[in-house]
Amino acid sequence: MLIPRSHPRAASLHIREKLVSGYRKGLVVEEGLLAHGRGEMFDYLVGEKTLKTSHAAIKAAAHMLLSAKHPVISVNGNMAALCAREIVRLAQVTGAEIEVNLFYASKKRKKAIANFLKKNGARKVLGFDAKFSQKIPRLDSARRVVDERGMFIADVVLVPLEDGDRTIALKKFGKKVITFDLNPMSRTAQTADITIVDNVTRGMELLVETCKKMKKSSLEKNFKFDNKKNLNQSILTIKNNLGRLSHA
Ligand code: PTJ
């Protein structure tokens, strides 16, 4: 279906189409469509725009990625369908590895996602060669299987649209975790070191641009970021938006 740019919901309808197209290509699972619905609901509540607090989190994330020795971008089905090009650009600008890591794991889907990322410019994609498989302790889901050249040795991992268990397990395993989650109250959002409460389709673009501007060579030494405080501010914004709607 062709959606005119003037349509009041053009942006969110285009995002939906990208996800459905990813589903038809075998990148996204049915559950991923449901997860997107949860995201859409929170996107309404933040006003379908990047919050001031999210800009602050993006700056902190750029600083953490550029300071990392071995950063990794973890990619699931939804992320690949929505942000393939931005994932590749972010990997280029930060020197991060790209690793496919799925909750509903299958060899076929991992391969399809890796090929899709390669079509979008990725030179190397980790996470689907059993020869390099390692396990993250204290995690039951298929997401515990990681690549020994990637997530296993990473110091910083970007894990967008995540489930809480894995964020907790990664943290216990000594990793710094950055996440994108439109729900500032989710376990992932509350557990990560840096939570970007924004739609990945907006936030990833901004993260790439911020990393480009923030050069590796001239990083601020005493950069400070309080994730809890920032999250509380995001929750307050949602509360105020709801209040405004109920008084309208
Ligand atoms: O591809 P797989 O097999 O690894 O499966 C991935 C899914 C997405 C199905 C899995 O990770 C999942 O079930 O995720 P959850 O537990 O539903 O969590 C997704 C979180 O991401 C929720 O808090 C949503 O609000 C949020 N979310 C969904 N879409 C977006 C989003 N946040 C930012 N941008 C979005 N576009």
PDB file of C-alpha atoms and ligand atoms in Angstrom:
ATOM      1  CA  MET A   1       0.000   0.000   0.000  1.00  0.00           C
ATOM      2  CA  LEU A   2       1.300   3.483  -0.839  1.00  0.00           C
ATOM      3  CA  ILE A   3       0.956   5.866   2.116  1.00  0.00           C
ATOM      4  CA  PRO A   4       1.094   9.581   1.211  1.00  0.00           C
ATOM      5  CA  ARG A   5       3.699  11.589   3.178  1.00  0.00           C
ATOM      6  CA  SER A   6       0.918  14.018   4.174  1.00  0.00           C
ATOM      7  CA  HIS A   7      -0.928  11.266   6.082  1.00  0.00           C
ATOM      8  CA  PRO A   8      -0.946  12.276   9.776  1.00  0.00           C
ATOM      9  CA  ARG A   9       0.406   8.861  10.777  1.00  0.00           C
ATOM     10  CA  ALA A  10       2.706   8.365   7.768  1.00  0.00           C
ATOM     11  CA  ALA A  11       5.833   7.780   9.873  1.00  0.00           C
ATOM     12  CA  SER A  12       4.349   5.086  12.096  1.00  0.00           C
ATOM     13  CA  LEU A  13       2.584   3.397   9.165  1.00  0.00           C
ATOM     14  CA  HIS A  14       5.865   3.245   7.239  1.00  0.00           C
ATOM     15  CA  ILE A  15       7.583   1.686  10.256  1.00  0.00           C
ATOM     16  CA  ARG A  16       4.791  -0.901  10.430  1.00  0.00           C
ATOM     17  CA  GLU A  17       5.224  -1.706   6.737  1.00  0.00           C
ATOM     18  CA  LYS A  18       8.965  -2.212   7.215  1.00  0.00           C
ATOM     19  CA  LEU A  19       8.278  -4.684   9.987  1.00  0.00           C
ATOM     20  CA  VAL A  20       5.648  -6.586   7.995  1.00  0.00           C
ATOM     21  CA  SER A  21       8.018  -6.709   5.036  1.00  0.00           C
ATOM     22  CA  GLY A  22      10.668  -8.123   7.425  1.00  0.00           C
ATOM     23  CA  TYR A  23       8.156 -10.702   8.576  1.00  0.00           C
ATOM     24  CA  ARG A  24       7.456 -11.752   4.966  1.00  0.00           C
ATOM     25  CA  LYS A  25      11.189 -12.051   4.297  1.00  0.00           C
ATOM     26  CA  GLY A  26      11.543 -14.417   7.256  1.00  0.00           C
ATOM     27  CA  LEU A  27      13.505 -11.980   9.460  1.00  0.00           C
ATOM     28  CA  VAL A  28      10.784 -11.255  12.030  1.00  0.00           C
ATOM     29  CA  VAL A  29       8.715 -13.764  14.035  1.00  0.00           C
ATOM     30  CA  GLU A  30       4.985 -13.392  14.789  1.00  0.00           C
ATOM     31  CA  GLU A  31       5.904 -12.507  18.371  1.00  0.00           C
ATOM     32  CA  GLY A  32       7.985  -9.663  16.966  1.00  0.00           C
ATOM     33  CA  LEU A  33       4.839  -8.119  15.488  1.00  0.00           C
ATOM     34  CA  LEU A  34       3.256  -8.213  18.946  1.00  0.00           C
ATOM     35  CA  ALA A  35       6.366  -6.698  20.524  1.00  0.00           C
ATOM     36  CA  HIS A  36       6.120  -3.880  17.976  1.00  0.00           C
ATOM     37  CA  GLY A  37       2.537  -3.204  19.074  1.00  0.00           C
ATOM     38  CA  ARG A  38       3.753  -2.742  22.626  1.00  0.00           C
ATOM     39  CA  GLY A  39       6.315  -0.297  21.306  1.00  0.00           C
ATOM     40  CA  GLU A  40       3.727   1.632  19.246  1.00  0.00           C
ATOM     41  CA  MET A  41       1.615   2.156  22.349  1.00  0.00           C
ATOM     42  CA  PHE A  42       4.524   3.731  24.218  1.00  0.00           C
ATOM     43  CA  ASP A  43       5.479   5.747  21.138  1.00  0.00           C
ATOM     44  CA  TYR A  44       2.035   7.422  21.329  1.00  0.00           C
ATOM     45  CA  LEU A  45       2.694   8.224  24.959  1.00  0.00           C
ATOM     46  CA  VAL A  46       6.024   9.926  24.255  1.00  0.00           C
ATOM     47  CA  GLY A  47       4.361  11.908  21.439  1.00  0.00           C
ATOM     48  CA  GLU A  48       6.075   9.999  18.593  1.00  0.00           C
ATOM     49  CA  LYS A  49       9.188  12.156  18.960  1.00  0.00           C
ATOM     50  CA  THR A  50      12.587  11.918  20.612  1.00  0.00           C
ATOM     51  CA  LEU A  51      12.379  13.228  24.177  1.00  0.00           C
ATOM     52  CA  LYS A  52      14.953  15.585  25.667  1.00  0.00           C
ATOM     53  CA  THR A  53      15.882  12.780  28.062  1.00  0.00           C
ATOM     54  CA  SER A  54      16.402  10.430  25.113  1.00  0.00           C
ATOM     55  CA  HIS A  55      18.773  12.909  23.460  1.00  0.00           C
ATOM     56  CA  ALA A  56      20.769  12.873  26.723  1.00  0.00           C
ATOM     57  CA  ALA A  57      20.800   9.044  26.765  1.00  0.00           C
ATOM     58  CA  ILE A  58      21.920   8.966  23.114  1.00  0.00           C
ATOM     59  CA  LYS A  59      24.859  11.246  23.961  1.00  0.00           C
ATOM     60  CA  ALA A  60      25.814   8.962  26.867  1.00  0.00           C
ATOM     61  CA  ALA A  61      25.481   5.873  24.647  1.00  0.00           C
ATOM     62  CA  ALA A  62      27.712   7.425  21.971  1.00  0.00           C
ATOM     63  CA  HIS A  63      30.318   8.191  24.627  1.00  0.00           C
ATOM     64  CA  MET A  64      30.178   4.638  26.006  1.00  0.00           C
ATOM     65  CA  LEU A  65      30.381   2.996  22.563  1.00  0.00           C
ATOM     66  CA  LEU A  66      33.290   5.157  21.454  1.00  0.00           C
ATOM     67  CA  SER A  67      35.156   4.569  24.744  1.00  0.00           C
ATOM     68  CA  ALA A  68      34.686   0.786  24.530  1.00  0.00           C
ATOM     69  CA  LYS A  69      37.506  -1.605  23.654  1.00  0.00           C
ATOM     70  CA  HIS A  70      35.231  -4.244  22.191  1.00  0.00           C
ATOM     71  CA  PRO A  71      31.705  -2.942  21.505  1.00  0.00           C
ATOM     72  CA  VAL A  72      29.062  -5.244  20.018  1.00  0.00           C
ATOM     73  CA  ILE A  73      25.673  -4.511  18.468  1.00  0.00           C
ATOM     74  CA  SER A  74      23.242  -7.340  19.172  1.00  0.00           C
ATOM     75  CA  VAL A  75      20.649  -7.766  16.420  1.00  0.00           C
ATOM     76  CA  ASN A  76      17.281  -9.531  16.631  1.00  0.00           C
ATOM     77  CA  GLY A  77      14.607  -9.908  13.957  1.00  0.00           C
ATOM     78  CA  ASN A  78      12.810  -6.632  14.633  1.00  0.00           C
ATOM     79  CA  MET A  79      16.043  -4.634  14.719  1.00  0.00           C
ATOM     80  CA  ALA A  80      17.219  -6.086  11.399  1.00  0.00           C
ATOM     81  CA  ALA A  81      13.888  -5.315   9.716  1.00  0.00           C
ATOM     82  CA  LEU A  82      13.688  -1.759  11.064  1.00  0.00           C
ATOM     83  CA  CYS A  83      17.287  -0.510  11.130  1.00  0.00           C
ATOM     84  CA  ALA A  84      19.616  -2.623   8.963  1.00  0.00           C
ATOM     85  CA  ARG A  85      21.358   0.366   7.397  1.00  0.00           C
ATOM     86  CA  GLU A  86      21.760   2.233  10.690  1.00  0.00           C
ATOM     87  CA  ILE A  87      23.221  -0.910  12.337  1.00  0.00           C
ATOM     88  CA  VAL A  88      25.878  -1.085   9.616  1.00  0.00           C
ATOM     89  CA  ARG A  89      26.635   2.651   9.870  1.00  0.00           C
ATOM     90  CA  LEU A  90      26.874   2.470  13.663  1.00  0.00           C
ATOM     91  CA  ALA A  91      29.281  -0.464  13.423  1.00  0.00           C
ATOM     92  CA  GLN A  92      31.429   1.492  10.964  1.00  0.00           C
ATOM     93  CA  VAL A  93      31.592   4.645  13.044  1.00  0.00           C
ATOM     94  CA  THR A  94      32.232   2.921  16.415  1.00  0.00           C
ATOM     95  CA  GLY A  95      34.239  -0.116  15.255  1.00  0.00           C
ATOM     96  CA  ALA A  96      31.624  -2.411  16.832  1.00  0.00           C
ATOM     97  CA  GLU A  97      31.014  -6.006  15.820  1.00  0.00           C
ATOM     98  CA  ILE A  98      27.530  -6.961  14.612  1.00  0.00           C
ATOM     99  CA  GLU A  99      26.140 -10.150  16.154  1.00  0.00           C
ATOM    100  CA  VAL A 100      22.812 -11.858  15.466  1.00  0.00           C
ATOM    101  CA  ASN A 101      21.214 -13.037  18.709  1.00  0.00           C
ATOM    102  CA  LEU A 102      17.654 -14.339  18.759  1.00  0.00           C
ATOM    103  CA  PHE A 103      15.086 -15.240  21.371  1.00  0.00           C
ATOM    104  CA  TYR A 104      13.160 -17.474  18.947  1.00  0.00           C
ATOM    105  CA  ALA A 105      16.318 -18.861  17.431  1.00  0.00           C
ATOM    106  CA  SER A 106      16.565 -20.902  14.228  1.00  0.00           C
ATOM    107  CA  LYS A 107      19.489 -21.411  11.892  1.00  0.00           C
ATOM    108  CA  LYS A 108      17.372 -20.380   8.913  1.00  0.00           C
ATOM    109  CA  ARG A 109      16.331 -17.048  10.430  1.00  0.00           C
ATOM    110  CA  LYS A 110      19.848 -16.266  11.681  1.00  0.00           C
ATOM    111  CA  LYS A 111      21.162 -16.802   8.170  1.00  0.00           C
ATOM    112  CA  ALA A 112      18.365 -14.678   6.638  1.00  0.00           C
ATOM    113  CA  ILE A 113      19.137 -11.833   9.060  1.00  0.00           C
ATOM    114  CA  ALA A 114      22.892 -12.052   8.425  1.00  0.00           C
ATOM    115  CA  ASN A 115      22.310 -11.995   4.659  1.00  0.00           C
ATOM    116  CA  PHE A 116      19.954  -9.026   4.964  1.00  0.00           C
ATOM    117  CA  LEU A 117      22.569  -7.113   6.987  1.00  0.00           C
ATOM    118  CA  LYS A 118      25.198  -7.963   4.381  1.00  0.00           C
ATOM    119  CA  LYS A 119      22.878  -6.728   1.630  1.00  0.00           C
ATOM    120  CA  ASN A 120      22.746  -3.481   3.573  1.00  0.00           C
ATOM    121  CA  GLY A 121      26.525  -3.152   3.661  1.00  0.00           C
ATOM    122  CA  ALA A 122      27.738  -5.265   6.606  1.00  0.00           C
ATOM    123  CA  ARG A 123      31.096  -6.913   5.913  1.00  0.00           C
ATOM    124  CA  LYS A 124      31.134  -9.256   8.866  1.00  0.00           C
ATOM    125  CA  VAL A 125      28.237 -10.643  10.895  1.00  0.00           C
ATOM    126  CA  LEU A 126      28.815 -12.866  13.938  1.00  0.00           C
ATOM    127  CA  GLY A 127      26.498 -15.217  15.789  1.00  0.00           C
ATOM    128  CA  PHE A 128      25.594 -18.007  13.451  1.00  0.00           C
ATOM    129  CA  ASP A 129      28.677 -20.203  13.220  1.00  0.00           C
ATOM    130  CA  ALA A 130      28.373 -23.012  15.822  1.00  0.00           C
ATOM    131  CA  LYS A 131      32.178 -23.358  15.793  1.00  0.00           C
ATOM    132  CA  PHE A 132      32.435 -20.110  17.776  1.00  0.00           C
ATOM    133  CA  SER A 133      29.497 -20.660  20.146  1.00  0.00           C
ATOM    134  CA  GLN A 134      29.829 -19.903  23.849  1.00  0.00           C
ATOM    135  CA  LYS A 135      27.203 -19.611  26.561  1.00  0.00           C
ATOM    136  CA  ILE A 136      26.357 -16.754  28.869  1.00  0.00           C
ATOM    137  CA  PRO A 137      25.856 -18.175  32.358  1.00  0.00           C
ATOM    138  CA  ARG A 138      22.586 -17.767  34.301  1.00  0.00           C
ATOM    139  CA  LEU A 139      20.383 -17.422  31.227  1.00  0.00           C
ATOM    140  CA  ASP A 140      17.831 -20.012  30.060  1.00  0.00           C
ATOM    141  CA  SER A 141      16.646 -18.697  26.689  1.00  0.00           C
ATOM    142  CA  ALA A 142      18.302 -19.287  23.312  1.00  0.00           C
ATOM    143  CA  ARG A 143      19.822 -15.859  23.762  1.00  0.00           C
ATOM    144  CA  ARG A 144      22.459 -17.389  26.052  1.00  0.00           C
ATOM    145  CA  VAL A 145      24.323 -18.661  22.967  1.00  0.00           C
ATOM    146  CA  VAL A 146      26.806 -15.998  21.899  1.00  0.00           C
ATOM    147  CA  ASP A 147      29.841 -15.728  19.653  1.00  0.00           C
ATOM    148  CA  GLU A 148      33.240 -16.035  21.330  1.00  0.00           C
ATOM    149  CA  ARG A 149      34.591 -13.352  18.993  1.00  0.00           C
ATOM    150  CA  GLY A 150      31.721 -10.999  19.807  1.00  0.00           C
ATOM    151  CA  MET A 151      29.430 -10.765  22.766  1.00  0.00           C
ATOM    152  CA  PHE A 152      31.418 -13.249  24.850  1.00  0.00           C
ATOM    153  CA  ILE A 153      34.444 -10.934  25.046  1.00  0.00           C
ATOM    154  CA  ALA A 154      32.600  -7.602  24.660  1.00  0.00           C
ATOM    155  CA  ASP A 155      32.886  -4.844  27.239  1.00  0.00           C
ATOM    156  CA  VAL A 156      29.889  -2.875  25.923  1.00  0.00           C
ATOM    157  CA  VAL A 157      26.823  -4.418  24.270  1.00  0.00           C
ATOM    158  CA  LEU A 158      23.986  -2.566  22.555  1.00  0.00           C
ATOM    159  CA  VAL A 159      20.897  -4.753  23.029  1.00  0.00           C
ATOM    160  CA  PRO A 160      17.818  -3.087  21.549  1.00  0.00           C
ATOM    161  CA  LEU A 161      14.235  -4.405  22.067  1.00  0.00           C
ATOM    162  CA  GLU A 162      15.424  -6.784  24.708  1.00  0.00           C
ATOM    163  CA  ASP A 163      13.956  -9.035  27.373  1.00  0.00           C
ATOM    164  CA  GLY A 164      14.886  -8.338  30.970  1.00  0.00           C
ATOM    165  CA  ASP A 165      16.506 -11.693  31.749  1.00  0.00           C
ATOM    166  CA  ARG A 166      19.231 -11.237  29.210  1.00  0.00           C
ATOM    167  CA  THR A 167      20.085  -7.718  30.279  1.00  0.00           C
ATOM    168  CA  ILE A 168      20.457  -8.956  33.859  1.00  0.00           C
ATOM    169  CA  ALA A 169      22.577 -11.961  32.751  1.00  0.00           C
ATOM    170  CA  LEU A 170      24.823  -9.771  30.593  1.00  0.00           C
ATOM    171  CA  LYS A 171      25.340  -7.360  33.473  1.00  0.00           C
ATOM    172  CA  LYS A 172      26.180 -10.221  35.851  1.00  0.00           C
ATOM    173  CA  PHE A 173      28.657 -11.400  33.237  1.00  0.00           C
ATOM    174  CA  GLY A 174      30.416  -8.029  33.522  1.00  0.00           C
ATOM    175  CA  LYS A 175      29.111  -6.261  30.422  1.00  0.00           C
ATOM    176  CA  LYS A 176      27.939  -2.679  30.175  1.00  0.00           C
ATOM    177  CA  VAL A 177      24.518  -2.678  28.537  1.00  0.00           C
ATOM    178  CA  ILE A 178      22.943   0.004  26.366  1.00  0.00           C
ATOM    179  CA  THR A 179      19.359  -0.533  25.250  1.00  0.00           C
ATOM    180  CA  PHE A 180      16.600   1.042  23.195  1.00  0.00           C
ATOM    181  CA  ASP A 181      13.198   0.532  24.800  1.00  0.00           C
ATOM    182  CA  LEU A 182      10.141   2.719  24.373  1.00  0.00           C
ATOM    183  CA  ASN A 183       8.845   1.430  27.702  1.00  0.00           C
ATOM    184  CA  PRO A 184      10.859   3.182  30.419  1.00  0.00           C
ATOM    185  CA  MET A 185       9.329   0.874  33.055  1.00  0.00           C
ATOM    186  CA  SER A 186      10.364  -2.450  31.482  1.00  0.00           C
ATOM    187  CA  ARG A 187      12.879  -4.633  33.321  1.00  0.00           C
ATOM    188  CA  THR A 188      15.378  -4.093  30.530  1.00  0.00           C
ATOM    189  CA  ALA A 189      14.955  -0.328  30.685  1.00  0.00           C
ATOM    190  CA  GLN A 190      15.355  -0.371  34.456  1.00  0.00           C
ATOM    191  CA  THR A 191      18.394  -2.700  34.457  1.00  0.00           C
ATOM    192  CA  ALA A 192      20.509  -1.371  31.590  1.00  0.00           C
ATOM    193  CA  ASP A 193      23.362   1.068  32.184  1.00  0.00           C
ATOM    194  CA  ILE A 194      21.969   3.383  29.521  1.00  0.00           C
ATOM    195  CA  THR A 195      18.350   3.276  28.325  1.00  0.00           C
ATOM    196  CA  ILE A 196      17.311   5.192  25.240  1.00  0.00           C
ATOM    197  CA  VAL A 197      13.537   5.615  25.468  1.00  0.00           C
ATOM    198  CA  ASP A 198      12.934   6.185  21.784  1.00  0.00           C
ATOM    199  CA  ASN A 199      11.721   4.374  18.704  1.00  0.00           C
ATOM    200  CA  VAL A 200      14.782   2.638  17.240  1.00  0.00           C
ATOM    201  CA  THR A 201      13.851   4.053  13.851  1.00  0.00           C
ATOM    202  CA  ARG A 202      14.458   7.590  15.159  1.00  0.00           C
ATOM    203  CA  GLY A 203      17.044   6.866  17.837  1.00  0.00           C
ATOM    204  CA  MET A 204      19.482   4.770  15.797  1.00  0.00           C
ATOM    205  CA  GLU A 205      19.817   7.517  13.195  1.00  0.00           C
ATOM    206  CA  LEU A 206      20.514  10.053  15.949  1.00  0.00           C
ATOM    207  CA  LEU A 207      22.985   7.702  17.642  1.00  0.00           C
ATOM    208  CA  VAL A 208      24.973   7.317  14.410  1.00  0.00           C
ATOM    209  CA  GLU A 209      25.073  11.098  13.885  1.00  0.00           C
ATOM    210  CA  THR A 210      26.074  11.725  17.523  1.00  0.00           C
ATOM    211  CA  CYS A 211      28.898   9.156  17.294  1.00  0.00           C
ATOM    212  CA  LYS A 212      30.132  10.835  14.117  1.00  0.00           C
ATOM    213  CA  LYS A 213      30.259  14.241  15.835  1.00  0.00           C
ATOM    214  CA  MET A 214      31.798  12.895  19.055  1.00  0.00           C
ATOM    215  CA  LYS A 215      35.288  11.926  17.924  1.00  0.00           C
ATOM    216  CA  LYS A 216      37.055   8.981  19.597  1.00  0.00           C
ATOM    217  CA  SER A 217      40.207  11.073  20.002  1.00  0.00           C
ATOM    218  CA  SER A 218      38.596  13.895  21.972  1.00  0.00           C
ATOM    219  CA  LEU A 219      36.208  12.143  24.354  1.00  0.00           C
ATOM    220  CA  GLU A 220      35.261  13.966  27.557  1.00  0.00           C
ATOM    221  CA  LYS A 221      37.190  12.306  30.420  1.00  0.00           C
ATOM    222  CA  ASN A 222      34.716  12.641  33.283  1.00  0.00           C
ATOM    223  CA  PHE A 223      31.487  12.051  31.391  1.00  0.00           C
ATOM    224  CA  LYS A 224      28.641  11.357  33.842  1.00  0.00           C
ATOM    225  CA  PHE A 225      25.173   9.999  33.187  1.00  0.00           C
ATOM    226  CA  ASP A 226      22.501   8.985  35.702  1.00  0.00           C
ATOM    227  CA  ASN A 227      20.246   6.413  34.001  1.00  0.00           C
ATOM    228  CA  LYS A 228      17.750   6.145  36.878  1.00  0.00           C
ATOM    229  CA  LYS A 229      17.277   9.909  37.042  1.00  0.00           C
ATOM    230  CA  ASN A 230      16.912  10.123  33.272  1.00  0.00           C
ATOM    231  CA  LEU A 231      14.360   7.275  33.235  1.00  0.00           C
ATOM    232  CA  ASN A 232      12.340   8.907  35.996  1.00  0.00           C
ATOM    233  CA  GLN A 233      12.210  12.087  33.909  1.00  0.00           C
ATOM    234  CA  SER A 234      10.954  10.093  30.901  1.00  0.00           C
ATOM    235  CA  ILE A 235       8.234   8.500  33.045  1.00  0.00           C
ATOM    236  CA  LEU A 236       7.243  11.957  34.276  1.00  0.00           C
ATOM    237  CA  THR A 237       6.940  13.197  30.690  1.00  0.00           C
ATOM    238  CA  ILE A 238       4.632  10.278  29.856  1.00  0.00           C
ATOM    239  CA  LYS A 239       2.574  11.041  32.972  1.00  0.00           C
ATOM    240  CA  ASN A 240       2.266  14.699  31.945  1.00  0.00           C
ATOM    241  CA  ASN A 241       1.291  13.733  28.379  1.00  0.00           C
ATOM    242  CA  LEU A 242      -1.432  11.477  29.789  1.00  0.00           C
ATOM    243  CA  GLY A 243      -2.588  14.239  32.129  1.00  0.00           C
ATOM    244  CA  ARG A 244      -2.838  16.689  29.232  1.00  0.00           C
ATOM    245  CA  LEU A 245      -4.886  14.171  27.218  1.00  0.00           C
ATOM    246  CA  SER A 246      -7.284  13.462  30.073  1.00  0.00           C
ATOM    247  CA  HIS A 247      -7.889  17.215  30.566  1.00  0.00           C
ATOM    248  CA  ALA A 248      -8.419  17.934  26.848  1.00  0.00           C
TER     249      ALA A 248
HETATM  250  O1  PTJ B   1      13.805 -11.781  16.927  1.00  0.00           O
HETATM  251  P1  PTJ B   1      13.736 -12.482  18.249  1.00  0.00           P
HETATM  252  O2  PTJ B   1      13.502 -13.971  18.092  1.00  0.00           O
HETATM  253  O3  PTJ B   1      14.976 -12.260  19.091  1.00  0.00           O
HETATM  254  O4  PTJ B   1      12.500 -11.912  19.082  1.00  0.00           O
HETATM  255  C1  PTJ B   1      12.517 -10.588  19.447  1.00  0.00           C
HETATM  256  C2  PTJ B   1      11.277 -10.085  20.216  1.00  0.00           C
HETATM  257  C3  PTJ B   1      11.104  -8.587  19.866  1.00  0.00           C
HETATM  258  C4  PTJ B   1      10.042 -10.833  19.795  1.00  0.00           C
HETATM  259  C5  PTJ B   1      11.530 -10.235  21.720  1.00  0.00           C
HETATM  260  O5  PTJ B   1      12.723  -9.581  22.041  1.00  0.00           O
HETATM  261  C6  PTJ B   1      10.397  -9.734  22.571  1.00  0.00           C
HETATM  262  O6  PTJ B   1       9.444 -10.421  22.823  1.00  0.00           O
HETATM  263  O7  PTJ B   1      10.543  -8.492  23.032  1.00  0.00           O
HETATM  264  P2  PTJ B   1       9.595  -7.914  24.204  1.00  0.00           P
HETATM  265  O8  PTJ B   1       9.853  -8.661  25.469  1.00  0.00           O
HETATM  266  O9  PTJ B   1       8.195  -7.761  23.727  1.00  0.00           O
HETATM  267  O10 PTJ B   1      10.226  -6.483  24.425  1.00  0.00           O
HETATM  268  C7  PTJ B   1      10.265  -5.554  23.421  1.00  0.00           C
HETATM  269  C8  PTJ B   1      10.383  -4.170  24.088  1.00  0.00           C
HETATM  270  O11 PTJ B   1      10.781  -3.283  23.083  1.00  0.00           O
HETATM  271  C9  PTJ B   1       9.051  -3.679  24.674  1.00  0.00           C
HETATM  272  O12 PTJ B   1       9.270  -3.024  25.909  1.00  0.00           O
HETATM  273  C10 PTJ B   1       8.563  -2.667  23.619  1.00  0.00           C
HETATM  274  O13 PTJ B   1       7.866  -1.578  24.215  1.00  0.00           O
HETATM  275  C11 PTJ B   1       9.872  -2.179  23.009  1.00  0.00           C
HETATM  276  N1  PTJ B   1       9.761  -1.838  21.577  1.00  0.00           N
HETATM  277  C12 PTJ B   1       9.038  -2.459  20.618  1.00  0.00           C
HETATM  278  N2  PTJ B   1       9.222  -1.861  19.424  1.00  0.00           N
HETATM  279  C13 PTJ B   1      10.100  -0.851  19.625  1.00  0.00           C
HETATM  280  C14 PTJ B   1      10.456  -0.826  21.009  1.00  0.00           C
HETATM  281  N3  PTJ B   1      11.327   0.071  21.516  1.00  0.00           N
HETATM  282  C15 PTJ B   1      11.885   0.941  20.649  1.00  0.00           C
HETATM  283  N4  PTJ B   1      11.591   0.978  19.329  1.00  0.00           N
HETATM  284  C16 PTJ B   1      10.705   0.109  18.776  1.00  0.00           C
HETATM  285  N5  PTJ B   1      10.439   0.167  17.460  1.00  0.00           N
END
